[in-house]
XYZ file of C-alpha atoms in Angstrom:
88
model
C 44.679 142.513 48.347
C 41.766 145.197 50.460
C 40.084 144.538 53.655
C 38.219 146.779 55.776
C 38.269 148.773 58.786
C 35.824 146.856 61.379
C 34.548 148.330 64.735
C 36.452 146.021 67.515
C 34.694 147.252 71.018
C 36.291 150.936 71.559
C 39.043 150.437 69.051
C 38.818 149.447 65.414
C 40.657 146.700 63.346
C 41.594 144.699 59.822
C 40.262 140.587 59.568
C 43.837 139.108 58.231
C 43.028 136.179 56.524
C 44.150 133.090 57.662
C 46.445 132.169 54.704
C 48.027 135.482 55.167
C 48.806 134.954 58.698
C 50.673 131.382 57.819
C 52.522 132.492 55.170
C 53.613 135.263 57.198
C 53.928 133.173 59.987
C 52.315 135.422 62.312
C 50.789 134.021 65.703
C 50.228 135.205 69.226
C 52.122 138.927 69.275
C 53.036 141.228 66.457
C 55.097 144.297 65.677
C 53.006 147.490 64.930
C 55.255 150.419 62.840
C 53.974 153.166 61.284
C 56.377 154.422 58.717
C 55.788 157.165 55.703
C 52.064 156.436 56.419
C 52.065 153.174 56.047
C 51.496 150.043 58.512
C 53.860 147.993 58.862
C 53.309 144.018 60.672
C 56.041 142.342 61.525
C 56.771 139.098 63.556
C 56.832 139.832 67.928
C 60.221 138.915 69.428
C 60.219 136.995 72.563
C 62.235 139.454 75.127
C 66.206 139.434 74.669
C 65.452 136.638 71.439
C 68.777 136.843 69.775
C 70.889 137.698 72.829
C 73.135 134.642 72.634
C 73.766 134.663 68.911
C 74.557 138.723 69.252
C 76.956 137.857 71.942
C 78.268 134.988 70.251
C 79.271 136.911 66.720
C 80.723 140.375 69.018
C 82.954 137.583 71.381
C 84.139 136.131 67.652
C 84.927 140.265 66.561
C 85.964 141.636 69.134
C 87.528 138.749 72.175
C 85.901 137.970 75.455
C 84.993 140.507 77.766
C 87.043 140.763 80.947
C 85.425 140.034 83.912
C 83.272 143.262 85.485
C 84.432 141.907 88.938
C 87.243 139.846 88.913
C 87.701 136.565 91.013
C 90.489 137.604 92.886
C 89.366 141.357 94.011
C 89.218 141.496 97.461
C 88.513 144.290 100.438
C 88.195 144.540 103.944
C 84.738 143.006 103.639
C 85.976 139.588 102.211
C 88.663 139.162 104.110
C 86.551 137.872 107.500
C 83.638 137.449 105.705
C 82.554 133.699 105.718
C 79.189 131.936 104.379
C 76.513 130.958 106.581
C 75.368 127.517 106.973
C 72.168 126.684 105.344
C 69.736 125.384 107.669
C 68.005 121.904 106.710
């Protein structure tokens, strides 16, 4: 398929037919990448998309991670500290 590069304000753009957008599942944001002189357009991802699945796969492979801050960890600050009452 051929299309022309057209002016859009101070930039340039291309028109992508609706059928192509639907077939690719594009809507909203897309990613642009240039490789070997080719422009690659791919679906945009939401921030942190796939992190839950990646963590699950990692835990299945390596086991659950140890706590970064264990619950039984105490220091001098903790021994006298109490939670202040919230104002109602």
